[in-house]
Short mmCIF file of N, CA and C in Angstrom, two decimals:
data_model
loop_
_atom_site.label_atom_id
_atom_site.label_comp_id
_atom_site.label_asym_id
_atom_site.label_seq_id
_atom_site.Cartn_x
_atom_site.Cartn_y
_atom_site.Cartn_z
N UNK A 1 0.85 -1.16 0.00
CA UNK A 1 0.00 0.00 0.00
C UNK A 1 0.89 1.22 0.00
N UNK A 2 0.64 2.16 -0.89
CA UNK A 2 1.43 3.37 -0.92
C UNK A 2 0.51 4.58 -0.81
N UNK A 3 1.04 5.65 -0.27
CA UNK A 3 0.25 6.86 -0.07
C UNK A 3 1.05 8.02 -0.58
N UNK A 4 0.45 8.81 -1.46
CA UNK A 4 1.08 10.05 -1.85
C UNK A 4 0.05 11.16 -1.76
N UNK A 5 0.39 12.35 -2.15
CA UNK A 5 -0.52 13.48 -1.95
C UNK A 5 -1.74 13.43 -2.86
N UNK A 6 -1.78 12.55 -3.83
CA UNK A 6 -2.87 12.55 -4.77
C UNK A 6 -3.81 11.36 -4.65
N UNK A 7 -3.31 10.21 -4.32
CA UNK A 7 -4.16 9.02 -4.33
C UNK A 7 -3.66 7.99 -3.34
N UNK A 8 -4.53 7.10 -2.96
CA UNK A 8 -4.20 5.99 -2.09
C UNK A 8 -4.33 4.73 -2.92
N UNK A 9 -3.28 3.94 -2.98
CA UNK A 9 -3.28 2.73 -3.78
C UNK A 9 -3.02 1.55 -2.88
N UNK A 10 -3.85 0.50 -3.00
CA UNK A 10 -3.65 -0.70 -2.22
C UNK A 10 -3.79 -1.91 -3.12
N UNK A 11 -2.86 -2.79 -3.10
CA UNK A 11 -2.88 -4.01 -3.91
C UNK A 11 -3.08 -3.70 -5.39
N UNK A 12 -2.51 -2.60 -5.87
CA UNK A 12 -2.60 -2.29 -7.28
C UNK A 12 -3.90 -1.63 -7.69
N UNK A 13 -4.83 -1.38 -6.80
CA UNK A 13 -6.09 -0.74 -7.15
C UNK A 13 -6.11 0.67 -6.61
N UNK A 14 -6.51 1.62 -7.47
CA UNK A 14 -6.65 2.98 -7.01
C UNK A 14 -7.94 3.13 -6.25
N UNK A 15 -7.96 4.06 -5.34
CA UNK A 15 -9.18 4.38 -4.62
C UNK A 15 -9.89 5.49 -5.37
N UNK A 16 -11.15 5.66 -5.10
CA UNK A 16 -11.93 6.66 -5.81
C UNK A 16 -12.03 7.93 -5.00
N UNK A 17 -12.23 9.03 -5.69
CA UNK A 17 -12.40 10.33 -5.08
C UNK A 17 -13.83 10.76 -5.32
N UNK A 18 -14.63 10.84 -4.26
CA UNK A 18 -16.04 11.22 -4.36
C UNK A 18 -16.80 10.36 -5.35
N UNK A 19 -16.54 9.08 -5.35
CA UNK A 19 -17.29 8.14 -6.17
C UNK A 19 -16.76 7.93 -7.56
N UNK A 20 -15.79 8.70 -8.04
CA UNK A 20 -15.27 8.49 -9.38
C UNK A 20 -13.89 7.88 -9.27
N UNK A 21 -13.56 6.99 -10.19
CA UNK A 21 -12.26 6.33 -10.10
C UNK A 21 -11.18 7.26 -10.57
N UNK A 22 -10.02 7.09 -10.02
CA UNK A 22 -8.89 7.92 -10.42
C UNK A 22 -7.92 7.06 -11.20
N UNK A 23 -7.38 7.58 -12.24
CA UNK A 23 -6.38 6.84 -13.00
C UNK A 23 -5.02 7.41 -12.65
N UNK A 24 -4.01 6.59 -12.77
CA UNK A 24 -2.69 7.01 -12.35
C UNK A 24 -2.10 8.10 -13.24
N UNK A 25 -2.59 8.25 -14.47
CA UNK A 25 -1.99 9.22 -15.37
C UNK A 25 -2.64 10.59 -15.28
N UNK A 26 -3.89 10.70 -14.84
CA UNK A 26 -4.55 12.01 -14.83
C UNK A 26 -5.13 12.32 -13.47
N UNK A 27 -4.28 12.41 -12.48
CA UNK A 27 -4.73 12.72 -11.14
C UNK A 27 -4.50 14.21 -10.87
N UNK A 28 -5.53 14.87 -10.39
CA UNK A 28 -5.38 16.26 -9.98
C UNK A 28 -5.09 16.29 -8.49
N UNK A 29 -4.28 17.24 -8.06
CA UNK A 29 -4.03 17.33 -6.62
C UNK A 29 -5.32 17.63 -5.88
N UNK A 30 -5.40 17.21 -4.64
CA UNK A 30 -6.59 17.46 -3.84
C UNK A 30 -6.71 18.96 -3.63
N UNK A 31 -7.87 19.52 -4.00
CA UNK A 31 -8.05 20.96 -3.94
C UNK A 31 -8.51 21.43 -2.58
N UNK A 32 -9.28 20.58 -1.88
CA UNK A 32 -9.71 20.99 -0.54
C UNK A 32 -9.87 19.76 0.33
N UNK A 33 -10.09 20.01 1.61
CA UNK A 33 -10.17 18.91 2.56
C UNK A 33 -11.47 18.14 2.47
N UNK A 34 -12.46 18.64 1.74
CA UNK A 34 -13.74 17.95 1.66
C UNK A 34 -13.70 16.76 0.71
N UNK A 35 -12.63 16.65 -0.07
CA UNK A 35 -12.51 15.50 -0.97
C UNK A 35 -12.11 14.30 -0.14
N UNK A 36 -12.91 13.26 -0.20
CA UNK A 36 -12.68 12.07 0.61
C UNK A 36 -12.31 10.92 -0.29
N UNK A 37 -11.26 10.21 0.08
CA UNK A 37 -10.88 9.02 -0.66
C UNK A 37 -11.71 7.85 -0.17
N UNK A 38 -12.33 7.14 -1.10
CA UNK A 38 -13.12 5.96 -0.77
C UNK A 38 -12.56 4.79 -1.55
N UNK A 39 -12.48 3.62 -0.94
CA UNK A 39 -12.00 2.45 -1.69
C UNK A 39 -12.95 2.13 -2.84
N UNK A 40 -12.39 1.76 -3.98
CA UNK A 40 -13.23 1.42 -5.13
C UNK A 40 -13.86 0.04 -4.98
N UNK A 41 -13.33 -0.75 -4.07
CA UNK A 41 -13.93 -2.06 -3.78
C UNK A 41 -14.32 -2.09 -2.31
N UNK A 42 -15.37 -2.84 -1.95
CA UNK A 42 -15.77 -2.89 -0.54
C UNK A 42 -14.66 -3.46 0.32
N UNK A 43 -14.54 -2.94 1.52
CA UNK A 43 -13.53 -3.44 2.44
C UNK A 43 -14.19 -3.97 3.69
N UNK A 44 -13.51 -4.87 4.36
CA UNK A 44 -13.99 -5.41 5.62
C UNK A 44 -13.48 -4.55 6.77
N UNK A 45 -14.15 -4.66 7.90
CA UNK A 45 -13.71 -3.96 9.10
C UNK A 45 -12.32 -4.46 9.45
N UNK A 46 -11.39 -3.57 9.75
CA UNK A 46 -10.03 -4.02 10.05
C UNK A 46 -9.98 -4.85 11.32
N UNK A 47 -9.10 -5.83 11.31
CA UNK A 47 -8.88 -6.68 12.47
C UNK A 47 -7.99 -5.90 13.44
N UNK A 48 -8.32 -5.91 14.73
CA UNK A 48 -7.46 -5.19 15.68
C UNK A 48 -6.04 -5.74 15.62
N UNK A 49 -5.05 -4.87 15.78
CA UNK A 49 -3.67 -5.34 15.70
C UNK A 49 -3.33 -6.28 16.84
N UNK A 50 -2.53 -7.27 16.52
CA UNK A 50 -2.06 -8.20 17.54
C UNK A 50 -0.79 -7.60 18.14
N UNK A 51 -0.44 -8.05 19.31
CA UNK A 51 0.81 -7.54 19.89
C UNK A 51 1.96 -7.73 18.90
N UNK A 52 2.73 -6.69 18.74
CA UNK A 52 3.80 -6.68 17.74
C UNK A 52 4.82 -7.79 17.93
N UNK A 53 5.15 -8.06 19.17
CA UNK A 53 6.20 -9.04 19.45
C UNK A 53 5.67 -10.35 19.99
N UNK A 54 4.38 -10.58 19.88
CA UNK A 54 3.80 -11.81 20.43
C UNK A 54 4.19 -13.02 19.58
N UNK A 55 4.29 -14.14 20.25
CA UNK A 55 4.52 -15.41 19.57
C UNK A 55 3.14 -16.01 19.31
N UNK A 56 2.80 -16.20 18.05
CA UNK A 56 1.50 -16.75 17.69
C UNK A 56 1.60 -18.26 17.65
N UNK A 57 0.70 -18.91 18.40
CA UNK A 57 0.68 -20.36 18.46
C UNK A 57 -0.69 -20.83 17.99
N UNK A 58 -0.71 -21.60 16.93
CA UNK A 58 -1.96 -22.15 16.39
C UNK A 58 -2.18 -23.54 16.97
N UNK A 59 -3.39 -23.76 17.48
CA UNK A 59 -3.73 -25.03 18.10
C UNK A 59 -4.98 -25.58 17.43
N UNK A 60 -4.95 -26.84 17.08
CA UNK A 60 -6.10 -27.50 16.47
C UNK A 60 -7.16 -27.75 17.54
N UNK A 61 -8.43 -27.57 17.16
CA UNK A 61 -9.52 -27.84 18.10
C UNK A 61 -9.53 -29.30 18.53
N UNK A 62 -9.05 -30.19 17.68
CA UNK A 62 -9.07 -31.62 18.01
C UNK A 62 -7.99 -32.02 19.01
N UNK A 63 -6.97 -31.18 19.22
CA UNK A 63 -5.99 -31.47 20.27
C UNK A 63 -6.23 -30.60 21.50
N UNK A 64 -6.92 -29.48 21.31
CA UNK A 64 -7.26 -28.66 22.47
C UNK A 64 -8.38 -29.31 23.27
N UNK A 65 -9.32 -29.92 22.55
CA UNK A 65 -10.44 -30.60 23.20
C UNK A 65 -10.51 -32.05 22.73
N UNK A 66 -11.04 -32.90 23.58
CA UNK A 66 -11.22 -34.30 23.24
C UNK A 66 -12.46 -34.43 22.35
N UNK A 67 -12.26 -34.70 21.08
CA UNK A 67 -13.36 -34.80 20.12
C UNK A 67 -13.39 -36.18 19.46
N UNK A 68 -12.87 -37.18 20.16
CA UNK A 68 -12.80 -38.53 19.60
C UNK A 68 -14.18 -39.10 19.31
N UNK A 69 -15.11 -38.94 20.24
CA UNK A 69 -16.47 -39.45 20.05
C UNK A 69 -17.11 -38.80 18.82
N UNK A 70 -16.94 -37.51 18.70
CA UNK A 70 -17.51 -36.79 17.56
C UNK A 70 -16.88 -37.24 16.25
N UNK A 71 -15.58 -37.54 16.27
CA UNK A 71 -14.90 -38.04 15.08
C UNK A 71 -15.47 -39.41 14.67
N UNK A 72 -15.75 -40.26 15.64
CA UNK A 72 -16.34 -41.57 15.35
C UNK A 72 -17.73 -41.41 14.74
N UNK A 73 -18.50 -40.48 15.29
CA UNK A 73 -19.85 -40.22 14.74
C UNK A 73 -19.74 -39.76 13.30
N UNK A 74 -18.79 -38.88 13.03
CA UNK A 74 -18.59 -38.39 11.66
C UNK A 74 -18.21 -39.55 10.73
N UNK A 75 -17.31 -40.41 11.18
CA UNK A 75 -16.87 -41.52 10.34
C UNK A 75 -17.98 -42.55 10.11
N UNK A 76 -18.83 -42.77 11.12
CA UNK A 76 -19.87 -43.79 11.01
C UNK A 76 -21.17 -43.27 10.38
N UNK A 77 -21.54 -42.01 10.69
CA UNK A 77 -22.83 -41.49 10.24
C UNK A 77 -22.72 -40.41 9.17
N UNK A 78 -21.52 -39.98 8.87
CA UNK A 78 -21.33 -38.95 7.86
C UNK A 78 -21.61 -37.55 8.39
N UNK A 79 -21.50 -36.59 7.50
CA UNK A 79 -21.64 -35.19 7.87
C UNK A 79 -23.01 -34.88 8.46
N UNK A 80 -24.06 -35.43 7.89
CA UNK A 80 -25.41 -35.13 8.36
C UNK A 80 -25.61 -35.59 9.81
N UNK A 81 -25.20 -36.80 10.14
CA UNK A 81 -25.31 -37.31 11.50
C UNK A 81 -24.43 -36.54 12.46
N UNK A 82 -23.26 -36.14 11.99
CA UNK A 82 -22.32 -35.38 12.79
C UNK A 82 -22.91 -34.01 13.17
N UNK A 83 -23.46 -33.31 12.19
CA UNK A 83 -24.05 -32.00 12.44
C UNK A 83 -25.25 -32.11 13.37
N UNK A 84 -26.07 -33.14 13.16
CA UNK A 84 -27.23 -33.34 14.02
C UNK A 84 -26.78 -33.57 15.47
N UNK A 85 -25.79 -34.43 15.65
CA UNK A 85 -25.27 -34.72 16.99
C UNK A 85 -24.73 -33.44 17.64
N UNK A 86 -23.94 -32.68 16.91
CA UNK A 86 -23.36 -31.46 17.47
C UNK A 86 -24.45 -30.47 17.89
N UNK A 87 -25.48 -30.34 17.07
CA UNK A 87 -26.59 -29.45 17.40
C UNK A 87 -27.31 -29.87 18.66
N UNK A 88 -27.49 -31.18 18.82
CA UNK A 88 -28.18 -31.71 20.00
C UNK A 88 -27.34 -31.56 21.27
N UNK A 89 -26.03 -31.42 21.12
CA UNK A 89 -25.12 -31.36 22.26
C UNK A 89 -24.37 -30.02 22.35
N UNK A 90 -24.88 -28.98 21.72
CA UNK A 90 -24.14 -27.72 21.65
C UNK A 90 -23.90 -27.06 23.01
N UNK A 91 -24.69 -27.38 24.01
CA UNK A 91 -24.48 -26.80 25.34
C UNK A 91 -23.58 -27.65 26.22
N UNK A 92 -23.19 -28.83 25.74
CA UNK A 92 -22.28 -29.70 26.49
C UNK A 92 -20.84 -29.40 26.06
N UNK A 93 -20.03 -28.91 26.98
CA UNK A 93 -18.65 -28.61 26.58
C UNK A 93 -17.84 -29.88 26.30
N UNK A 94 -16.91 -29.76 25.38
CA UNK A 94 -15.96 -30.85 25.14
C UNK A 94 -15.06 -30.97 26.36
N UNK A 95 -14.55 -32.15 26.60
CA UNK A 95 -13.59 -32.30 27.69
C UNK A 95 -12.21 -31.87 27.18
N UNK A 96 -11.31 -31.48 28.09
CA UNK A 96 -9.98 -31.05 27.67
C UNK A 96 -9.22 -32.14 26.91
N UNK A 97 -8.47 -31.72 25.92
CA UNK A 97 -7.65 -32.63 25.13
C UNK A 97 -6.19 -32.51 25.51
N UNK A 98 -5.30 -33.16 24.75
CA UNK A 98 -3.88 -33.19 25.11
C UNK A 98 -3.19 -31.83 25.15
N UNK A 99 -3.63 -30.86 24.35
CA UNK A 99 -2.96 -29.54 24.33
C UNK A 99 -3.59 -28.54 25.30
N UNK A 100 -4.63 -28.96 26.00
CA UNK A 100 -5.36 -28.04 26.87
C UNK A 100 -4.48 -27.44 27.96
N UNK A 101 -3.72 -28.27 28.66
CA UNK A 101 -2.89 -27.75 29.75
C UNK A 101 -1.79 -26.82 29.21
N UNK A 102 -1.30 -27.09 28.01
CA UNK A 102 -0.30 -26.22 27.39
C UNK A 102 -0.88 -24.83 27.14
N UNK A 103 -2.09 -24.77 26.59
CA UNK A 103 -2.73 -23.48 26.31
C UNK A 103 -3.05 -22.75 27.62
N UNK A 104 -3.50 -23.49 28.63
CA UNK A 104 -3.75 -22.87 29.94
C UNK A 104 -2.46 -22.26 30.50
N UNK A 105 -1.34 -22.94 30.32
CA UNK A 105 -0.06 -22.43 30.80
C UNK A 105 0.32 -21.15 30.06
N UNK A 106 0.09 -21.10 28.76
CA UNK A 106 0.37 -19.88 27.98
C UNK A 106 -0.49 -18.72 28.47
N UNK A 107 -1.76 -18.99 28.72
CA UNK A 107 -2.66 -17.96 29.23
C UNK A 107 -2.21 -17.48 30.61
N UNK A 108 -1.71 -18.39 31.44
CA UNK A 108 -1.22 -18.02 32.77
C UNK A 108 0.01 -17.11 32.67
N UNK A 109 0.89 -17.39 31.72
CA UNK A 109 2.06 -16.53 31.50
C UNK A 109 1.60 -15.14 31.08
N UNK A 110 0.65 -15.05 30.14
CA UNK A 110 0.14 -13.75 29.72
C UNK A 110 -0.48 -12.99 30.89
N UNK A 111 -1.24 -13.68 31.72
CA UNK A 111 -1.88 -13.05 32.88
C UNK A 111 -0.83 -12.50 33.85
N UNK A 112 0.18 -13.30 34.13
CA UNK A 112 1.26 -12.86 35.04
C UNK A 112 1.99 -11.65 34.48
N UNK A 113 2.26 -11.67 33.17
CA UNK A 113 2.95 -10.54 32.55
C UNK A 113 2.11 -9.26 32.63
N UNK A 114 0.79 -9.40 32.42
CA UNK A 114 -0.09 -8.22 32.52
C UNK A 114 -0.10 -7.67 33.93
N UNK A 115 -0.03 -8.54 34.94
CA UNK A 115 -0.01 -8.09 36.33
C UNK A 115 1.31 -7.41 36.68
N UNK A 116 2.42 -8.00 36.23
CA UNK A 116 3.73 -7.44 36.54
C UNK A 116 4.05 -6.18 35.72
N UNK A 117 3.65 -6.20 34.45
CA UNK A 117 3.96 -5.12 33.52
C UNK A 117 2.68 -4.71 32.78
N UNK A 118 1.83 -3.90 33.40
CA UNK A 118 0.52 -3.56 32.81
C UNK A 118 0.60 -2.92 31.43
N UNK A 119 1.69 -2.23 31.13
CA UNK A 119 1.80 -1.57 29.82
C UNK A 119 2.43 -2.45 28.75
N UNK A 120 2.83 -3.66 29.11
CA UNK A 120 3.50 -4.53 28.13
C UNK A 120 2.49 -5.30 27.30
N UNK A 121 2.98 -5.83 26.22
CA UNK A 121 2.15 -6.65 25.34
C UNK A 121 2.12 -8.08 25.84
N UNK A 122 1.13 -8.82 25.35
CA UNK A 122 1.09 -10.25 25.68
C UNK A 122 2.22 -10.95 24.96
N UNK A 123 2.75 -11.96 25.61
CA UNK A 123 3.86 -12.70 25.01
C UNK A 123 3.36 -13.74 24.02
N UNK A 124 2.18 -14.34 24.32
CA UNK A 124 1.65 -15.40 23.47
C UNK A 124 0.27 -15.02 22.92
N UNK A 125 0.08 -15.27 21.65
CA UNK A 125 -1.21 -15.08 21.00
C UNK A 125 -1.65 -16.47 20.53
N UNK A 126 -2.68 -17.03 21.16
CA UNK A 126 -3.13 -18.38 20.84
C UNK A 126 -4.28 -18.30 19.85
N UNK A 127 -4.16 -19.05 18.76
CA UNK A 127 -5.17 -19.07 17.71
C UNK A 127 -5.73 -20.49 17.62
N UNK A 128 -7.05 -20.60 17.68
CA UNK A 128 -7.70 -21.90 17.55
C UNK A 128 -8.02 -22.15 16.09
N UNK A 129 -7.57 -23.29 15.58
CA UNK A 129 -7.82 -23.65 14.19
C UNK A 129 -8.71 -24.88 14.16
N UNK A 130 -9.64 -24.89 13.20
CA UNK A 130 -10.52 -26.04 13.07
C UNK A 130 -10.94 -26.20 11.62
N UNK A 131 -11.19 -27.42 11.24
CA UNK A 131 -11.76 -27.67 9.92
C UNK A 131 -13.17 -28.22 10.07
N UNK A 132 -13.74 -28.03 11.26
CA UNK A 132 -15.09 -28.49 11.53
C UNK A 132 -16.11 -27.68 10.75
N UNK A 133 -17.28 -28.26 10.59
CA UNK A 133 -18.40 -27.60 9.95
C UNK A 133 -18.78 -26.37 10.78
N UNK A 134 -19.28 -25.34 10.13
CA UNK A 134 -19.65 -24.10 10.83
C UNK A 134 -20.67 -24.33 11.93
N UNK A 135 -21.53 -25.33 11.79
CA UNK A 135 -22.54 -25.61 12.81
C UNK A 135 -21.92 -26.07 14.13
N UNK A 136 -20.68 -26.48 14.10
CA UNK A 136 -19.99 -26.93 15.30
C UNK A 136 -19.41 -25.72 16.05
N UNK A 137 -19.31 -24.60 15.38
CA UNK A 137 -18.71 -23.41 15.95
C UNK A 137 -19.31 -23.00 17.28
N UNK A 138 -20.63 -23.07 17.41
CA UNK A 138 -21.28 -22.67 18.65
C UNK A 138 -20.83 -23.56 19.81
N UNK A 139 -20.71 -24.83 19.56
CA UNK A 139 -20.26 -25.75 20.62
C UNK A 139 -18.81 -25.45 21.01
N UNK A 140 -17.98 -25.14 20.05
CA UNK A 140 -16.60 -24.78 20.36
C UNK A 140 -16.54 -23.50 21.19
N UNK A 141 -17.32 -22.50 20.82
CA UNK A 141 -17.34 -21.24 21.57
C UNK A 141 -17.83 -21.48 22.99
N UNK A 142 -18.91 -22.27 23.12
CA UNK A 142 -19.42 -22.59 24.46
C UNK A 142 -18.37 -23.32 25.29
N UNK A 143 -17.63 -24.21 24.66
CA UNK A 143 -16.60 -24.97 25.36
C UNK A 143 -15.47 -24.06 25.81
N UNK A 144 -15.04 -23.16 24.94
CA UNK A 144 -13.97 -22.22 25.29
C UNK A 144 -14.42 -21.37 26.47
N UNK A 145 -15.63 -20.84 26.40
CA UNK A 145 -16.14 -20.03 27.50
C UNK A 145 -16.22 -20.83 28.80
N UNK A 146 -16.58 -22.07 28.70
CA UNK A 146 -16.71 -22.92 29.89
C UNK A 146 -15.34 -23.21 30.53
N UNK A 147 -14.37 -23.59 29.71
CA UNK A 147 -13.08 -24.05 30.24
C UNK A 147 -12.04 -22.96 30.44
N UNK A 148 -11.95 -22.04 29.49
CA UNK A 148 -10.78 -21.16 29.48
C UNK A 148 -11.00 -19.78 30.07
N UNK A 149 -12.09 -19.15 29.73
CA UNK A 149 -12.18 -17.74 30.06
C UNK A 149 -13.42 -17.41 30.88
N UNK A 150 -13.76 -18.23 31.85
CA UNK A 150 -14.90 -17.92 32.72
C UNK A 150 -14.50 -16.92 33.78
#
């Protein structure tokens, strides 16, 4: 992304000025402050910045939580049976899996650092990864709320 006094360019696309597209060869300087640059393509809300120096650790939902029973249901009954089962059990949290204590330890380190150094960044940024169907998402969120951040 580059910024100059005439236009804002991101990923090779020019932004528009008051709804009209600007071309790189015939740009007029901004004449007043009322001219607003708008992206020519829709943009998503920006993701809040992560701590600059944090170590990002990605953890699979299947090792963070014990999902063996659900995996068997998927293998025996297919996607339809799996989704039905998850919907019927969405308020039942998964039990902790092999990586659960590791993630709890990382969270404890972050908590201690925030207490000792309130202005410092978190040391660890834990990201949960899953290839589960979207309908399972609610059960995962409920489980996280139950086990990790109550």
